[in-house]
mmCIF file of C-alpha atoms in Angstrom:
data_model
loop_
_atom_site.group_PDB
_atom_site.id
_atom_site.type_symbol
_atom_site.label_atom_id
_atom_site.label_comp_id
_atom_site.label_asym_id
_atom_site.label_seq_id
_atom_site.Cartn_x
_atom_site.Cartn_y
_atom_site.Cartn_z
ATOM 1 C CA UNK A 7 12.179 -34.207 25.860
ATOM 2 C CA UNK A 8 9.381 -33.018 28.767
ATOM 3 C CA UNK A 9 11.615 -29.698 28.081
ATOM 4 C CA UNK A 10 11.654 -29.529 24.890
ATOM 5 C CA UNK A 11 7.814 -29.898 24.558
ATOM 6 C CA UNK A 12 7.228 -27.420 26.782
ATOM 7 C CA UNK A 13 9.531 -25.114 25.071
ATOM 8 C CA UNK A 14 7.515 -25.807 21.756
ATOM 9 C CA UNK A 15 4.667 -25.009 23.907
ATOM 10 C CA UNK A 16 5.550 -21.907 24.998
ATOM 11 C CA UNK A 17 6.653 -20.749 21.590
ATOM 12 C CA UNK A 18 3.604 -21.800 19.828
ATOM 13 C CA UNK A 19 0.782 -19.794 22.433
ATOM 14 C CA UNK A 20 3.580 -16.524 23.052
ATOM 15 C CA UNK A 21 3.477 -16.443 18.964
ATOM 16 C CA UNK A 22 -0.156 -16.817 18.918
ATOM 17 C CA UNK A 23 -1.211 -14.251 21.565
ATOM 18 C CA UNK A 24 1.244 -11.584 19.946
ATOM 19 C CA UNK A 25 -0.219 -12.148 16.527
ATOM 20 C CA UNK A 26 -4.002 -12.138 17.694
ATOM 21 C CA UNK A 27 -3.115 -8.766 19.333
ATOM 22 C CA UNK A 28 -1.126 -7.190 16.450
ATOM 23 C CA UNK A 29 -3.571 -4.484 14.691
ATOM 24 C CA UNK A 30 -2.241 -3.050 11.528
ATOM 25 C CA UNK A 31 0.804 -5.484 11.176
ATOM 26 C CA UNK A 32 4.081 -4.775 10.577
ATOM 27 C CA UNK A 33 6.340 -2.843 13.348
ATOM 28 C CA UNK A 34 4.121 -3.235 16.021
ATOM 29 C CA UNK A 35 4.910 -6.601 16.865
ATOM 30 C CA UNK A 36 8.351 -5.848 17.375
ATOM 31 C CA UNK A 37 8.314 -4.297 21.062
ATOM 32 C CA UNK A 38 6.018 -6.863 21.727
ATOM 33 C CA UNK A 39 8.458 -9.617 21.155
ATOM 34 C CA UNK A 40 11.042 -7.806 23.002
ATOM 35 C CA UNK A 41 9.047 -7.769 25.867
ATOM 36 C CA UNK A 42 7.892 -11.487 25.818
ATOM 37 C CA UNK A 43 11.499 -12.860 24.846
ATOM 38 C CA UNK A 44 13.772 -10.303 25.855
ATOM 39 C CA UNK A 45 12.179 -8.885 29.275
ATOM 40 C CA UNK A 46 9.875 -11.856 30.398
ATOM 41 C CA UNK A 47 11.636 -15.090 28.932
ATOM 42 C CA UNK A 48 15.143 -13.878 28.741
ATOM 43 C CA UNK A 49 15.866 -16.280 25.755
ATOM 44 C CA UNK A 50 17.160 -13.382 23.776
ATOM 45 C CA UNK A 51 19.467 -10.648 24.865
ATOM 46 C CA UNK A 52 18.890 -7.055 23.764
ATOM 47 C CA UNK A 53 22.097 -6.618 20.688
ATOM 48 C CA UNK A 54 20.645 -9.642 19.674
ATOM 49 C CA UNK A 55 16.747 -8.225 19.165
ATOM 50 C CA UNK A 56 18.126 -5.454 17.653
ATOM 51 C CA UNK A 57 19.949 -7.729 15.096
ATOM 52 C CA UNK A 58 16.979 -10.091 14.336
ATOM 53 C CA UNK A 59 14.612 -6.747 13.944
ATOM 54 C CA UNK A 60 17.134 -5.403 11.097
ATOM 55 C CA UNK A 61 17.077 -8.477 9.389
ATOM 56 C CA UNK A 62 13.136 -9.282 9.855
ATOM 57 C CA UNK A 63 12.952 -5.681 8.189
ATOM 58 C CA UNK A 64 15.387 -6.296 5.390
ATOM 59 C CA UNK A 65 13.985 -9.671 4.621
ATOM 60 C CA UNK A 66 10.934 -10.170 1.989
ATOM 61 C CA UNK A 67 7.943 -10.526 3.815
ATOM 62 C CA UNK A 68 5.838 -9.499 6.771
ATOM 63 C CA UNK A 69 7.837 -8.303 9.399
ATOM 64 C CA UNK A 70 5.618 -10.458 12.053
ATOM 65 C CA UNK A 71 6.216 -13.537 10.412
ATOM 66 C CA UNK A 72 9.520 -13.100 9.651
ATOM 67 C CA UNK A 73 10.304 -11.909 13.287
ATOM 68 C CA UNK A 74 8.785 -14.469 15.075
ATOM 69 C CA UNK A 75 10.299 -17.062 11.875
ATOM 70 C CA UNK A 76 13.919 -15.676 13.819
ATOM 71 C CA UNK A 77 12.787 -15.977 17.657
ATOM 72 C CA UNK A 78 11.733 -19.480 16.739
ATOM 73 C CA UNK A 79 14.785 -20.321 14.713
ATOM 74 C CA UNK A 80 17.187 -18.926 17.430
ATOM 75 C CA UNK A 81 15.022 -21.152 20.327
ATOM 76 C CA UNK A 82 14.968 -24.269 18.867
ATOM 77 C CA UNK A 83 16.206 -24.458 15.000
ATOM 78 C CA UNK A 84 13.990 -25.370 12.200
ATOM 79 C CA UNK A 85 11.145 -27.193 14.015
ATOM 80 C CA UNK A 86 10.940 -24.070 16.148
ATOM 81 C CA UNK A 87 10.898 -21.580 13.685
ATOM 82 C CA UNK A 88 7.973 -23.547 12.169
ATOM 83 C CA UNK A 89 5.775 -23.643 15.191
ATOM 84 C CA UNK A 90 6.153 -19.877 15.629
ATOM 85 C CA UNK A 91 5.161 -19.158 11.734
ATOM 86 C CA UNK A 92 1.967 -21.537 12.301
ATOM 87 C CA UNK A 93 1.067 -19.708 15.723
ATOM 88 C CA UNK A 94 1.461 -16.524 14.092
ATOM 89 C CA UNK A 95 -0.355 -17.481 10.655
ATOM 90 C CA UNK A 96 -3.074 -19.165 12.403
ATOM 91 C CA UNK A 97 -5.122 -15.792 14.136
ATOM 92 C CA UNK A 98 -5.642 -13.550 10.877
ATOM 93 C CA UNK A 99 -6.043 -17.391 8.917
ATOM 94 C CA UNK A 100 -9.241 -17.895 11.469
ATOM 95 C CA UNK A 101 -10.514 -14.411 11.707
ATOM 96 C CA UNK A 102 -10.654 -13.513 7.925
ATOM 97 C CA UNK A 103 -11.745 -16.850 7.005
ATOM 98 C CA UNK A 104 -14.735 -16.369 9.358
ATOM 99 C CA UNK A 105 -15.029 -12.583 8.042
ATOM 100 C CA UNK A 106 -15.160 -13.701 4.612
ATOM 101 C CA UNK A 107 -18.122 -16.083 5.241
ATOM 102 C CA UNK A 108 -20.471 -13.364 6.233
ATOM 103 C CA UNK A 109 -18.843 -11.031 3.687
ATOM 104 C CA UNK A 110 -21.413 -10.921 1.331
ATOM 105 C CA UNK A 111 -24.231 -10.682 3.662
ATOM 106 C CA UNK A 112 -21.877 -8.060 5.177
ATOM 107 C CA UNK A 113 -21.520 -5.868 2.626
ATOM 108 C CA UNK A 114 -24.829 -5.825 1.360
ATOM 109 C CA UNK A 115 -26.141 -4.601 4.790
ATOM 110 C CA UNK A 116 -26.845 -0.860 4.222
ATOM 111 C CA UNK A 117 -25.616 0.352 7.468
ATOM 112 C CA UNK A 118 -22.335 -1.645 6.804
ATOM 113 C CA UNK A 119 -21.802 -0.134 3.730
ATOM 114 C CA UNK A 120 -21.919 3.439 5.118
ATOM 115 C CA UNK A 121 -19.211 2.205 7.914
ATOM 116 C CA UNK A 122 -16.914 1.158 4.981
ATOM 117 C CA UNK A 123 -16.864 4.057 2.896
ATOM 118 C CA UNK A 124 -16.391 5.819 6.279
ATOM 119 C CA UNK A 125 -13.589 3.719 7.251
ATOM 120 C CA UNK A 126 -11.629 3.574 3.596
ATOM 121 C CA UNK A 127 -11.556 7.267 3.811
ATOM 122 C CA UNK A 128 -10.053 6.655 7.017
ATOM 123 C CA UNK A 129 -7.644 4.091 5.357
ATOM 124 C CA UNK A 130 -6.182 6.563 3.116
ATOM 125 C CA UNK A 131 -5.652 8.880 6.026
ATOM 126 C CA UNK A 132 -3.719 6.200 7.872
ATOM 127 C CA UNK A 133 -1.981 5.475 5.163
ATOM 128 C CA UNK A 134 -1.020 9.161 3.469
ATOM 129 C CA UNK A 135 0.315 10.023 7.432
ATOM 130 C CA UNK A 136 2.572 6.674 7.360
ATOM 131 C CA UNK A 137 3.858 8.057 3.568
ATOM 132 C CA UNK A 138 4.371 11.517 4.764
ATOM 133 C CA UNK A 139 6.398 10.142 7.881
ATOM 134 C CA UNK A 140 8.387 7.958 5.566
ATOM 135 C CA UNK A 141 9.271 10.682 2.805
ATOM 136 C CA UNK A 142 10.193 12.950 5.754
ATOM 137 C CA UNK A 143 12.809 10.563 7.153
ATOM 138 C CA UNK A 144 14.265 10.405 3.181
ATOM 139 C CA UNK A 145 14.340 14.061 2.793
ATOM 140 C CA UNK A 146 16.217 14.133 6.404
ATOM 141 C CA UNK A 147 18.959 12.167 5.077
ATOM 142 C CA UNK A 148 19.904 15.249 2.704
ATOM 143 C CA UNK A 149 21.220 12.722 -0.337
ATOM 144 C CA UNK A 150 20.291 12.852 -3.565
ATOM 145 C CA UNK A 151 19.909 9.805 -5.008
ATOM 146 C CA UNK A 152 17.402 8.394 -2.767
ATOM 147 C CA UNK A 153 14.969 11.515 -3.444
ATOM 148 C CA UNK A 154 15.511 10.287 -7.131
ATOM 149 C CA UNK A 155 14.886 6.939 -6.421
ATOM 150 C CA UNK A 156 11.427 8.069 -4.808
ATOM 151 C CA UNK A 157 10.450 10.429 -7.588
ATOM 152 C CA UNK A 158 11.274 8.198 -10.508
ATOM 153 C CA UNK A 159 9.703 5.295 -9.100
ATOM 154 C CA UNK A 160 6.550 6.993 -8.148
ATOM 155 C CA UNK A 161 6.104 8.225 -11.893
ATOM 156 C CA UNK A 162 7.549 4.405 -13.058
ATOM 157 C CA UNK A 163 4.475 2.512 -11.232
ATOM 158 C CA UNK A 164 2.088 5.311 -11.444
ATOM 159 C CA UNK A 165 2.130 6.916 -14.948
ATOM 160 C CA UNK A 166 4.318 4.516 -16.775
ATOM 161 C CA UNK A 167 2.888 1.322 -15.325
ATOM 162 C CA UNK A 168 6.122 -0.600 -14.803
ATOM 163 C CA UNK A 169 5.980 -3.663 -13.526
ATOM 164 C CA UNK A 170 6.725 -3.327 -9.439
ATOM 165 C CA UNK A 171 9.184 -6.640 -8.691
ATOM 166 C CA UNK A 172 11.060 -4.702 -11.826
ATOM 167 C CA UNK A 173 11.253 -1.574 -9.820
ATOM 168 C CA UNK A 174 12.444 -3.425 -6.686
ATOM 169 C CA UNK A 175 15.008 -5.331 -8.476
ATOM 170 C CA UNK A 176 16.444 -2.313 -9.904
ATOM 171 C CA UNK A 177 16.785 -0.260 -6.989
ATOM 172 C CA UNK A 178 17.559 -3.584 -4.534
ATOM 173 C CA UNK A 179 20.676 -3.459 -7.265
ATOM 174 C CA UNK A 180 21.386 0.041 -6.933
ATOM 175 C CA UNK A 181 21.619 0.146 -3.562
ATOM 176 C CA UNK A 182 24.155 -3.126 -3.012
ATOM 177 C CA UNK A 183 26.146 -1.131 -6.393
ATOM 178 C CA UNK A 184 25.814 2.123 -3.337
ATOM 179 C CA UNK A 185 27.385 0.416 -0.800
ATOM 180 C CA UNK A 186 29.818 -1.294 -2.277
ATOM 181 C CA UNK A 187 31.153 2.095 -3.791
ATOM 182 C CA UNK A 188 30.835 3.462 -0.011
ATOM 183 C CA UNK A 189 32.542 0.524 1.293
ATOM 184 C CA UNK A 190 35.674 1.255 -1.370
ATOM 185 C CA UNK A 191 35.700 5.191 -0.557
ATOM 186 C CA UNK A 192 36.010 3.799 3.309
ATOM 187 C CA UNK A 193 38.849 1.488 2.942
ATOM 188 C CA UNK B 17 -4.710 -25.161 -11.540
ATOM 189 C CA UNK B 18 -6.368 -22.582 -9.671
ATOM 190 C CA UNK B 19 -5.069 -23.299 -6.647
ATOM 191 C CA UNK B 20 -1.212 -23.320 -8.250
ATOM 192 C CA UNK B 21 -1.907 -19.452 -9.740
ATOM 193 C CA UNK B 22 -2.668 -18.763 -6.077
ATOM 194 C CA UNK B 23 0.103 -20.041 -4.731
ATOM 195 C CA UNK B 24 2.302 -18.228 -7.399
ATOM 196 C CA UNK B 25 0.740 -15.241 -6.994
ATOM 197 C CA UNK B 26 1.141 -15.058 -3.125
ATOM 198 C CA UNK B 27 4.329 -16.711 -3.218
ATOM 199 C CA UNK B 28 5.689 -13.462 -5.506
ATOM 200 C CA UNK B 29 3.797 -11.252 -3.078
ATOM 201 C CA UNK B 30 5.864 -12.776 0.037
ATOM 202 C CA UNK B 31 9.149 -12.387 -2.173
ATOM 203 C CA UNK B 32 9.049 -9.148 -3.310
ATOM 204 C CA UNK B 33 7.302 -7.229 -0.477
ATOM 205 C CA UNK B 34 10.385 -6.009 1.307
ATOM 206 C CA UNK B 35 9.821 -3.450 4.166
ATOM 207 C CA UNK B 36 6.500 -5.061 5.800
ATOM 208 C CA UNK B 37 3.095 -3.752 6.292
ATOM 209 C CA UNK B 38 2.103 -1.646 3.152
ATOM 210 C CA UNK B 39 4.737 -2.238 1.582
ATOM 211 C CA UNK B 40 2.564 -5.579 0.295
ATOM 212 C CA UNK B 41 -0.272 -3.229 -0.516
ATOM 213 C CA UNK B 42 0.853 -2.180 -4.350
ATOM 214 C CA UNK B 43 1.741 -5.883 -5.085
ATOM 215 C CA UNK B 44 -1.259 -7.305 -3.679
ATOM 216 C CA UNK B 45 -3.254 -5.008 -5.971
ATOM 217 C CA UNK B 46 -1.164 -5.700 -9.054
ATOM 218 C CA UNK B 47 -1.408 -9.546 -9.021
ATOM 219 C CA UNK B 48 -5.123 -9.992 -7.633
ATOM 220 C CA UNK B 49 -6.972 -7.274 -9.119
ATOM 221 C CA UNK B 50 -4.540 -5.905 -12.403
ATOM 222 C CA UNK B 51 -3.080 -9.523 -13.557
ATOM 223 C CA UNK B 52 -6.093 -11.853 -11.997
ATOM 224 C CA UNK B 53 -9.616 -10.959 -12.249
ATOM 225 C CA UNK B 54 -9.911 -12.844 -8.510
ATOM 226 C CA UNK B 55 -10.853 -9.266 -6.917
ATOM 227 C CA UNK B 56 -12.541 -6.127 -8.074
ATOM 228 C CA UNK B 57 -10.971 -2.969 -6.965
ATOM 229 C CA UNK B 58 -14.077 -2.335 -4.443
ATOM 230 C CA UNK B 59 -13.196 -5.536 -2.703
ATOM 231 C CA UNK B 60 -9.455 -5.150 -3.055
ATOM 232 C CA UNK B 61 -10.374 -1.425 -1.193
ATOM 233 C CA UNK B 62 -12.370 -3.668 1.290
ATOM 234 C CA UNK B 63 -10.160 -6.271 2.424
ATOM 235 C CA UNK B 64 -7.239 -3.306 3.224
ATOM 236 C CA UNK B 65 -9.838 -1.958 5.113
ATOM 237 C CA UNK B 66 -10.876 -5.125 6.749
ATOM 238 C CA UNK B 67 -6.961 -6.092 7.138
ATOM 239 C CA UNK B 68 -6.484 -2.592 8.860
ATOM 240 C CA UNK B 69 -9.476 -3.340 11.613
ATOM 241 C CA UNK B 70 -8.236 -6.927 12.516
ATOM 242 C CA UNK B 71 -5.099 -8.230 13.731
ATOM 243 C CA UNK B 72 -2.176 -10.066 11.378
ATOM 244 C CA UNK B 73 -0.275 -8.890 8.373
ATOM 245 C CA UNK B 74 -1.842 -7.140 5.797
ATOM 246 C CA UNK B 75 -0.353 -10.020 3.210
ATOM 247 C CA UNK B 76 -1.474 -12.687 5.481
ATOM 248 C CA UNK B 77 -4.805 -11.277 5.770
ATOM 249 C CA UNK B 78 -5.289 -10.562 1.948
ATOM 250 C CA UNK B 79 -4.272 -14.110 1.240
ATOM 251 C CA UNK B 80 -6.726 -16.016 3.483
ATOM 252 C CA UNK B 81 -9.502 -13.157 2.031
ATOM 253 C CA UNK B 82 -8.375 -13.861 -1.663
ATOM 254 C CA UNK B 83 -8.161 -17.434 -1.244
ATOM 255 C CA UNK B 84 -11.454 -18.108 0.259
ATOM 256 C CA UNK B 85 -13.052 -15.900 -2.900
ATOM 257 C CA UNK B 86 -11.272 -17.962 -5.475
ATOM 258 C CA UNK B 87 -11.158 -21.604 -3.931
ATOM 259 C CA UNK B 88 -12.868 -21.569 -0.750
ATOM 260 C CA UNK B 89 -10.606 -22.698 2.392
ATOM 261 C CA UNK B 90 -7.886 -24.596 0.657
ATOM 262 C CA UNK B 91 -7.503 -21.657 -1.380
ATOM 263 C CA UNK B 92 -7.282 -19.736 1.806
ATOM 264 C CA UNK B 93 -4.648 -22.490 3.211
ATOM 265 C CA UNK B 94 -2.569 -22.583 -0.292
ATOM 266 C CA UNK B 95 -2.159 -18.642 -0.645
ATOM 267 C CA UNK B 96 -1.390 -18.045 2.707
ATOM 268 C CA UNK B 97 1.539 -20.892 2.295
ATOM 269 C CA UNK B 98 2.717 -19.186 -0.778
ATOM 270 C CA UNK B 99 3.074 -16.313 1.189
ATOM 271 C CA UNK B 100 5.052 -17.175 4.307
ATOM 272 C CA UNK B 101 7.099 -19.709 2.103
ATOM 273 C CA UNK B 102 9.813 -17.104 0.522
ATOM 274 C CA UNK B 103 10.395 -15.785 4.297
ATOM 275 C CA UNK B 104 10.358 -19.064 5.532
ATOM 276 C CA UNK B 105 13.315 -19.703 3.425
ATOM 277 C CA UNK B 106 15.114 -16.722 2.885
ATOM 278 C CA UNK B 107 14.716 -15.523 6.832
ATOM 279 C CA UNK B 108 16.226 -18.863 8.060
ATOM 280 C CA UNK B 109 18.871 -18.879 5.461
ATOM 281 C CA UNK B 110 19.879 -15.475 6.934
ATOM 282 C CA UNK B 111 19.584 -16.379 10.389
ATOM 283 C CA UNK B 112 22.097 -19.013 10.189
ATOM 284 C CA UNK B 113 24.481 -16.481 7.782
ATOM 285 C CA UNK B 114 23.591 -14.113 10.813
ATOM 286 C CA UNK B 115 24.975 -16.398 13.387
ATOM 287 C CA UNK B 116 28.100 -17.460 11.747
ATOM 288 C CA UNK B 117 29.257 -14.228 10.674
ATOM 289 C CA UNK B 118 27.321 -11.360 12.283
ATOM 290 C CA UNK B 119 26.654 -8.136 10.363
ATOM 291 C CA UNK B 120 25.255 -8.066 6.811
ATOM 292 C CA UNK B 121 26.338 -4.760 4.951
ATOM 293 C CA UNK B 122 24.935 -5.663 1.708
ATOM 294 C CA UNK B 123 21.339 -6.383 2.772
ATOM 295 C CA UNK B 124 21.790 -3.445 4.795
ATOM 296 C CA UNK B 125 22.536 -1.751 1.608
ATOM 297 C CA UNK B 126 20.035 -3.145 -0.797
ATOM 298 C CA UNK B 127 17.129 -2.291 1.963
ATOM 299 C CA UNK B 128 18.723 1.251 1.761
ATOM 300 C CA UNK B 129 18.153 1.316 -1.923
ATOM 301 C CA UNK B 130 14.430 -0.197 -1.937
ATOM 302 C CA UNK B 131 13.372 2.273 0.822
ATOM 303 C CA UNK B 132 12.603 5.056 -1.543
ATOM 304 C CA UNK B 133 11.240 2.906 -4.363
ATOM 305 C CA UNK B 134 9.256 1.217 -1.551
ATOM 306 C CA UNK B 135 7.828 4.707 -0.476
ATOM 307 C CA UNK B 136 7.006 5.641 -3.937
ATOM 308 C CA UNK B 137 4.971 2.467 -4.391
ATOM 309 C CA UNK B 138 3.059 2.666 -1.194
ATOM 310 C CA UNK B 139 2.108 6.653 -1.947
ATOM 311 C CA UNK B 140 0.791 5.407 -5.698
ATOM 312 C CA UNK B 141 -1.367 2.485 -3.909
ATOM 313 C CA UNK B 142 -2.602 5.003 -1.119
ATOM 314 C CA UNK B 143 -3.680 7.596 -3.940
ATOM 315 C CA UNK B 144 -5.822 4.919 -5.566
ATOM 316 C CA UNK B 145 -7.091 3.961 -2.419
ATOM 317 C CA UNK B 146 -7.978 7.620 -1.913
ATOM 318 C CA UNK B 147 -9.370 8.002 -5.518
ATOM 319 C CA UNK B 148 -11.517 5.350 -4.885
ATOM 320 C CA UNK B 149 -12.739 6.848 -2.005
ATOM 321 C CA UNK B 150 -13.705 10.444 -3.187
ATOM 322 C CA UNK B 151 -14.588 9.524 -6.794
ATOM 323 C CA UNK B 152 -15.857 5.702 -6.222
ATOM 324 C CA UNK B 153 -13.861 4.532 -9.110
ATOM 325 C CA UNK B 154 -10.363 3.520 -9.432
ATOM 326 C CA UNK B 155 -8.835 6.698 -11.829
ATOM 327 C CA UNK B 156 -9.670 9.803 -12.095
ATOM 328 C CA UNK B 157 -12.720 10.907 -13.772
ATOM 329 C CA UNK B 158 -12.648 13.312 -16.832
ATOM 330 C CA UNK B 159 -15.084 15.266 -14.527
ATOM 331 C CA UNK B 160 -13.623 16.074 -11.370
ATOM 332 C CA UNK B 161 -16.562 17.854 -9.681
ATOM 333 C CA UNK B 162 -18.072 14.892 -8.927
ATOM 334 C CA UNK B 163 -16.559 14.692 -4.914
ATOM 335 C CA UNK B 164 -17.576 12.599 -2.530
ATOM 336 C CA UNK B 165 -17.328 15.525 0.195
ATOM 337 C CA UNK B 166 -18.272 13.081 3.673
ATOM 338 C CA UNK B 167 -15.043 10.834 2.133
ATOM 339 C CA UNK B 168 -12.851 14.423 1.892
ATOM 340 C CA UNK B 169 -13.931 15.521 5.202
ATOM 341 C CA UNK B 170 -13.239 11.856 6.728
ATOM 342 C CA UNK B 171 -9.576 11.772 4.857
ATOM 343 C CA UNK B 172 -8.844 14.974 6.159
ATOM 344 C CA UNK B 173 -10.181 14.857 9.772
ATOM 345 C CA UNK B 174 -8.478 11.199 10.411
ATOM 346 C CA UNK B 175 -5.321 12.858 8.522
ATOM 347 C CA UNK B 176 -5.374 15.194 10.985
ATOM 348 C CA UNK B 177 -5.424 13.587 13.948
ATOM 349 C CA UNK B 178 -2.867 11.292 12.853
ATOM 350 C CA UNK B 179 -0.348 13.905 12.337
ATOM 351 C CA UNK B 180 -1.172 16.417 14.911
ATOM 352 C CA UNK B 181 -2.475 13.997 17.942
ATOM 353 C CA UNK B 182 -0.384 10.903 16.587
ATOM 354 C CA UNK B 183 -3.568 9.190 17.178
ATOM 355 C CA UNK B 184 -3.711 5.830 17.197
ATOM 356 C CA UNK B 185 -4.643 4.335 13.498
ATOM 357 C CA UNK B 186 -7.438 2.172 15.251
ATOM 358 C CA UNK B 187 -9.447 5.263 16.540
ATOM 359 C CA UNK B 188 -9.021 7.096 13.187
ATOM 360 C CA UNK B 189 -10.661 3.575 11.351
ATOM 361 C CA UNK B 190 -13.449 3.124 14.218
ATOM 362 C CA UNK B 191 -14.026 7.074 14.235
ATOM 363 C CA UNK B 192 -14.313 7.468 10.694
ATOM 364 C CA UNK B 193 -16.741 4.379 10.578
ATOM 365 C CA UNK B 194 -19.106 5.504 13.025
ATOM 366 C CA UNK B 195 -18.921 9.231 11.447
ATOM 367 C CA UNK B 196 -19.638 7.194 8.270
ATOM 368 C CA UNK B 197 -22.690 6.106 9.613
ATOM 369 C CA UNK B 198 -23.762 9.074 10.832
ATOM 370 C CA UNK B 199 -22.914 11.520 8.038
ATOM 371 C CA UNK B 200 -24.319 9.289 4.881
ATOM 372 C CA UNK B 201 -27.969 8.560 7.153
ATOM 373 C CA UNK B 202 -27.940 12.028 7.468
ATOM 374 C CA UNK B 203 -26.987 13.448 3.970
#
């Protein structure tokens, strides 16, 4: 019993700490989790961590949340997963709550407004950088279909205002059919 | 009623943002700016900027922010719960399946099909932010000459540092904010 309590506490404090230190969200948390749970605590082995990363990436939702669900589930089942989700969600919840309390006063300040305008250009640059890197990845695969899907989706969302969820469903089904066909070719 | 709407909106964001990080951005924009009158495009750009500067996943950050703006702290809790709920169910199911069977080719296929579409949607949402940053409004104006040159400069400089020296996005954001105060004060 005492041991189980300690496990939950370690799970909660580890994910709380990881989440509080993960700026920009997303993939950054994976190497940090690896260091904590594979190298320090030895709760998960190397290969398993790679598989868990793949699941966290391919599932809907934030990667950080998904990864902590997996680690928690692995360590202590469903209750472990709930503990790690709480640990991951708490830091952003508290920080953003505090910021939004002051948001109006904060936004009306001239200097803050100047900084926000500057940083908006910075965010646009960061997103542009991410998009360029991802497009390069798609082009490198030298396959026609992904490129067509990419161009088609962009036109659909940008010029025809097609519902995003519809695009995701269609492309997901397309991807599933594609593996099905390739699986048969291999067999 | 509002709480229910918040939960449902962020449930959909949680369910359909596949690929983590910026993948949630276009969905959040669609739900909170286009479908519901919860945030203006400027407020949306602000929360993306704040999310970039604070720790935690973008989806959780904006759930908290939108929730508080719309319905106070209960709103923040409900929106965050809605955002995390689909992940909990799906990821735990996949974890269960993984430990039973190991290896999920169909999931990998779906992911492969989705990736180019997700890139296209992030590109489109990023373009909206860039246009807002440069022209101060959401869509391209009829008169293209009313450019904010400071934003263009900060965007290009940020992109240069990101591509050339792989600078950490945090420094690009901080630099853009500081330069923003400096340049807007001078000009």
